[in-house]
Amino acid sequence: SSRCSKPNMPPAFEAEIIQKQLISDLTQTGNSHYSICFNIKNKGTHRVRITKIHFCRSGEHSGVNVQIYRTKDKRHGFENATNESQWTMCAQGTRDFSDYSGGRNAIYPFQLRVPLELEAGDTVGIWIQTSDNCGVEFSGEDVPLGTVSMQDNNLQVLCGPYGSSNTPFTSRNANRRLTGTIIDYEVEDD
């Protein structure tokens, strides 16, 4: 991992920024639909800055619109965010999924418009929405709410529902699924 100093800070107060990636076990995926929702929790003791979210796609479609949202409240995650006013878009774009050379579990990265900062203990909900009913890949089996999908020393990704509509925040399925994703983030280590 690369390391760099925080700019414009006196040496005595300089914080080291450590680049990291949290990578899921992509072999656990097996189903897909329009969207997936999950929580990211900062379980460490330092501020974390999420810069990019990658996700698995399924299917062979071109011109797929993708939007990534996060909850405005960083204390509770997706469970209390039941309407659109409680979410804000943090990334969007169109992707060509027609090249299936990557096979199932091909990964597509999305740079966040503004890095998502999480203080120690913060939990934020993430909603990945596509315009394709095979847009987002996830596990095929239901798991209990709060199941850890992946984790490292700093972050935990907790399972959430998938969506069966091309309209965000609607048709939230009661079944909880593990997500196939990669989170790029930085840790402020003082």
Short mmCIF file of N, CA and C in Angstrom, two decimals, residues 98-179:
data_model
loop_
_atom_site.label_atom_id
_atom_site.label_comp_id
_atom_site.label_asym_id
_atom_site.label_seq_id
_atom_site.Cartn_x
_atom_site.Cartn_y
_atom_site.Cartn_z
N SER A 98 -21.54 -5.17 -21.84
CA SER A 98 -21.71 -6.11 -22.95
C SER A 98 -20.48 -6.98 -23.19
N ASP A 99 -19.31 -6.51 -22.76
CA ASP A 99 -18.10 -7.33 -22.89
C ASP A 99 -18.06 -8.28 -21.71
N TYR A 100 -18.38 -9.52 -21.96
CA TYR A 100 -18.46 -10.51 -20.89
C TYR A 100 -17.15 -11.28 -20.74
N SER A 101 -16.06 -10.73 -21.30
CA SER A 101 -14.78 -11.43 -21.25
C SER A 101 -14.30 -11.61 -19.81
N GLY A 102 -14.73 -10.70 -18.91
CA GLY A 102 -14.35 -10.85 -17.51
C GLY A 102 -15.14 -11.94 -16.82
N GLY A 103 -16.16 -12.46 -17.51
CA GLY A 103 -16.99 -13.51 -16.93
C GLY A 103 -17.82 -12.99 -15.77
N ARG A 104 -18.43 -13.94 -15.11
CA ARG A 104 -19.20 -13.59 -13.92
C ARG A 104 -18.26 -12.99 -12.90
N ASN A 105 -18.73 -12.11 -12.09
CA ASN A 105 -17.95 -11.44 -11.06
C ASN A 105 -16.98 -10.40 -11.61
N ALA A 106 -17.20 -9.91 -12.84
CA ALA A 106 -16.39 -8.80 -13.33
C ALA A 106 -16.65 -7.59 -12.43
N ILE A 107 -15.61 -6.85 -12.12
CA ILE A 107 -15.69 -5.75 -11.17
C ILE A 107 -15.70 -4.41 -11.90
N TYR A 108 -16.59 -3.51 -11.46
CA TYR A 108 -16.68 -2.18 -12.03
C TYR A 108 -16.48 -1.14 -10.92
N PRO A 109 -15.44 -0.29 -11.06
CA PRO A 109 -15.15 0.72 -10.03
C PRO A 109 -15.93 2.02 -10.25
N PHE A 110 -16.29 2.68 -9.16
CA PHE A 110 -16.91 4.00 -9.21
C PHE A 110 -16.22 4.90 -8.20
N GLN A 111 -15.60 5.97 -8.71
CA GLN A 111 -14.99 6.99 -7.86
C GLN A 111 -16.10 7.81 -7.23
N LEU A 112 -16.06 8.02 -5.92
CA LEU A 112 -17.05 8.85 -5.26
C LEU A 112 -16.80 10.31 -5.60
N ARG A 113 -17.87 11.09 -5.78
CA ARG A 113 -17.74 12.52 -6.11
C ARG A 113 -16.92 13.23 -5.05
N VAL A 114 -17.24 12.96 -3.81
CA VAL A 114 -16.53 13.51 -2.66
C VAL A 114 -16.25 12.33 -1.74
N PRO A 115 -15.01 12.18 -1.27
CA PRO A 115 -14.73 11.04 -0.36
C PRO A 115 -15.69 11.03 0.82
N LEU A 116 -16.08 9.85 1.22
CA LEU A 116 -17.01 9.65 2.33
C LEU A 116 -16.19 9.44 3.60
N GLU A 117 -16.27 10.40 4.52
CA GLU A 117 -15.49 10.31 5.75
C GLU A 117 -16.32 9.69 6.86
N LEU A 118 -15.74 8.70 7.52
CA LEU A 118 -16.38 8.04 8.65
C LEU A 118 -15.48 8.15 9.86
N GLU A 119 -16.01 8.71 10.92
CA GLU A 119 -15.29 8.73 12.19
C GLU A 119 -15.39 7.35 12.82
N ALA A 120 -14.55 7.07 13.80
CA ALA A 120 -14.62 5.79 14.51
C ALA A 120 -16.04 5.59 15.05
N GLY A 121 -16.62 4.43 14.77
CA GLY A 121 -17.97 4.11 15.24
C GLY A 121 -19.08 4.48 14.27
N ASP A 122 -18.80 5.30 13.26
CA ASP A 122 -19.84 5.68 12.29
C ASP A 122 -20.27 4.48 11.45
N THR A 123 -21.54 4.48 11.06
CA THR A 123 -22.09 3.48 10.14
C THR A 123 -22.88 4.21 9.07
N VAL A 124 -22.61 3.90 7.83
CA VAL A 124 -23.31 4.54 6.72
C VAL A 124 -23.93 3.46 5.83
N GLY A 125 -25.14 3.72 5.36
CA GLY A 125 -25.79 2.82 4.43
C GLY A 125 -25.38 3.16 3.00
N ILE A 126 -25.19 2.14 2.17
CA ILE A 126 -24.85 2.31 0.75
C ILE A 126 -25.92 1.61 -0.07
N TRP A 127 -26.39 2.27 -1.12
CA TRP A 127 -27.36 1.70 -2.04
C TRP A 127 -26.76 1.79 -3.44
N ILE A 128 -26.51 0.65 -4.09
CA ILE A 128 -26.04 0.62 -5.47
C ILE A 128 -27.24 0.28 -6.34
N GLN A 129 -27.60 1.20 -7.23
CA GLN A 129 -28.77 1.06 -8.08
C GLN A 129 -28.35 1.01 -9.54
N THR A 130 -28.92 0.07 -10.31
CA THR A 130 -28.66 0.01 -11.74
C THR A 130 -29.98 0.03 -12.50
N SER A 131 -29.89 0.28 -13.80
CA SER A 131 -31.09 0.28 -14.64
C SER A 131 -31.32 -1.09 -15.27
N ASP A 132 -30.55 -2.09 -14.82
CA ASP A 132 -30.61 -3.42 -15.41
C ASP A 132 -30.99 -4.44 -14.34
N ASN A 133 -31.92 -5.35 -14.65
CA ASN A 133 -32.34 -6.32 -13.65
C ASN A 133 -31.29 -7.39 -13.35
N CYS A 134 -30.18 -7.37 -14.05
CA CYS A 134 -29.04 -8.24 -13.72
C CYS A 134 -27.82 -7.39 -13.39
N GLY A 135 -28.05 -6.18 -12.92
CA GLY A 135 -26.97 -5.21 -12.76
C GLY A 135 -26.01 -5.49 -11.63
N VAL A 136 -26.48 -5.91 -10.46
CA VAL A 136 -25.62 -6.06 -9.29
C VAL A 136 -25.64 -7.51 -8.84
N GLU A 137 -24.48 -8.06 -8.63
CA GLU A 137 -24.34 -9.47 -8.23
C GLU A 137 -24.21 -9.55 -6.71
N PHE A 138 -24.82 -10.58 -6.10
CA PHE A 138 -24.75 -10.80 -4.66
C PHE A 138 -24.96 -12.27 -4.36
N SER A 139 -24.88 -12.63 -3.08
CA SER A 139 -25.01 -14.04 -2.69
C SER A 139 -26.41 -14.55 -2.98
N GLY A 140 -26.53 -15.85 -3.17
CA GLY A 140 -27.82 -16.45 -3.48
C GLY A 140 -28.60 -16.90 -2.27
N GLU A 141 -28.01 -16.83 -1.09
CA GLU A 141 -28.69 -17.32 0.10
C GLU A 141 -29.00 -16.18 1.06
N ASP A 142 -30.17 -16.28 1.71
CA ASP A 142 -30.54 -15.30 2.71
C ASP A 142 -29.66 -15.45 3.93
N VAL A 143 -29.32 -14.32 4.54
CA VAL A 143 -28.52 -14.32 5.76
C VAL A 143 -29.20 -13.38 6.76
N PRO A 144 -28.98 -13.56 8.05
CA PRO A 144 -29.60 -12.69 9.05
C PRO A 144 -29.11 -11.25 8.94
N LEU A 145 -29.99 -10.30 9.28
CA LEU A 145 -29.63 -8.90 9.33
C LEU A 145 -28.42 -8.72 10.24
N GLY A 146 -27.46 -7.93 9.81
CA GLY A 146 -26.27 -7.70 10.60
C GLY A 146 -25.13 -8.66 10.32
N THR A 147 -25.35 -9.64 9.45
CA THR A 147 -24.28 -10.57 9.09
C THR A 147 -23.14 -9.79 8.43
N VAL A 148 -21.92 -10.08 8.84
CA VAL A 148 -20.75 -9.42 8.27
C VAL A 148 -20.45 -10.04 6.91
N SER A 149 -20.50 -9.23 5.88
CA SER A 149 -20.21 -9.67 4.53
C SER A 149 -18.70 -9.75 4.31
N MET A 150 -17.99 -8.76 4.84
CA MET A 150 -16.53 -8.74 4.79
C MET A 150 -16.04 -7.72 5.81
N GLN A 151 -14.78 -7.87 6.23
CA GLN A 151 -14.21 -6.94 7.19
C GLN A 151 -12.70 -7.03 7.20
N ASP A 152 -12.09 -5.98 7.71
CA ASP A 152 -10.66 -5.97 8.01
C ASP A 152 -10.51 -5.27 9.36
N ASN A 153 -9.34 -4.75 9.68
CA ASN A 153 -9.14 -4.11 10.98
C ASN A 153 -9.86 -2.77 11.10
N ASN A 154 -10.26 -2.17 9.97
CA ASN A 154 -10.86 -0.84 10.00
C ASN A 154 -12.34 -0.81 9.66
N LEU A 155 -12.76 -1.59 8.68
CA LEU A 155 -14.12 -1.52 8.19
C LEU A 155 -14.84 -2.86 8.28
N GLN A 156 -16.15 -2.78 8.45
CA GLN A 156 -17.04 -3.94 8.33
C GLN A 156 -18.09 -3.59 7.30
N VAL A 157 -18.40 -4.54 6.43
CA VAL A 157 -19.53 -4.40 5.52
C VAL A 157 -20.58 -5.40 5.97
N LEU A 158 -21.78 -4.87 6.29
CA LEU A 158 -22.86 -5.67 6.84
C LEU A 158 -23.95 -5.84 5.78
N CYS A 159 -24.47 -7.05 5.67
CA CYS A 159 -25.43 -7.38 4.62
C CYS A 159 -26.69 -6.55 4.70
N GLY A 160 -27.35 -6.44 3.55
CA GLY A 160 -28.60 -5.71 3.47
C GLY A 160 -29.49 -6.30 2.39
N PRO A 161 -30.62 -5.67 2.14
CA PRO A 161 -31.58 -6.19 1.17
C PRO A 161 -31.17 -5.86 -0.27
N TYR A 162 -31.75 -6.58 -1.20
CA TYR A 162 -31.59 -6.21 -2.60
C TYR A 162 -32.88 -5.57 -3.07
N GLY A 163 -32.80 -4.83 -4.17
CA GLY A 163 -33.97 -4.15 -4.70
C GLY A 163 -34.38 -4.76 -6.03
N SER A 164 -35.69 -4.92 -6.23
CA SER A 164 -36.19 -5.55 -7.45
C SER A 164 -36.90 -4.54 -8.35
N SER A 165 -36.43 -3.29 -8.31
CA SER A 165 -37.00 -2.25 -9.16
C SER A 165 -35.87 -1.37 -9.69
N ASN A 166 -36.08 -0.77 -10.86
CA ASN A 166 -35.06 0.15 -11.37
C ASN A 166 -35.23 1.55 -10.82
N THR A 167 -36.12 1.72 -9.84
CA THR A 167 -36.29 2.98 -9.13
C THR A 167 -35.66 2.84 -7.74
N PRO A 168 -34.71 3.72 -7.39
CA PRO A 168 -34.03 3.59 -6.10
C PRO A 168 -35.00 3.61 -4.92
N PHE A 169 -34.67 2.85 -3.89
CA PHE A 169 -35.34 2.83 -2.59
C PHE A 169 -36.75 2.26 -2.62
N THR A 170 -37.14 1.64 -3.73
CA THR A 170 -38.45 1.00 -3.80
C THR A 170 -38.24 -0.50 -3.94
N SER A 171 -39.25 -1.25 -3.69
CA SER A 171 -39.19 -2.71 -3.80
C SER A 171 -38.00 -3.30 -3.06
N ARG A 172 -37.79 -2.82 -1.83
CA ARG A 172 -36.71 -3.34 -0.99
C ARG A 172 -37.12 -4.72 -0.52
N ASN A 173 -36.38 -5.73 -0.94
CA ASN A 173 -36.71 -7.11 -0.62
C ASN A 173 -36.37 -7.39 0.84
N ALA A 174 -37.17 -8.20 1.50
CA ALA A 174 -36.92 -8.51 2.91
C ALA A 174 -35.72 -9.43 3.08
N ASN A 175 -35.31 -10.11 2.03
CA ASN A 175 -34.16 -11.02 2.12
C ASN A 175 -32.86 -10.25 2.17
N ARG A 176 -31.98 -10.66 3.06
CA ARG A 176 -30.66 -10.02 3.21
C ARG A 176 -29.64 -10.83 2.44
N ARG A 177 -28.76 -10.15 1.72
CA ARG A 177 -27.76 -10.82 0.89
C ARG A 177 -26.38 -10.25 1.14
N LEU A 178 -25.37 -11.09 0.96
CA LEU A 178 -23.97 -10.66 1.05
C LEU A 178 -23.59 -10.04 -0.29
N THR A 179 -22.85 -8.97 -0.26
CA THR A 179 -22.50 -8.26 -1.48
C THR A 179 -21.10 -8.60 -1.96
#
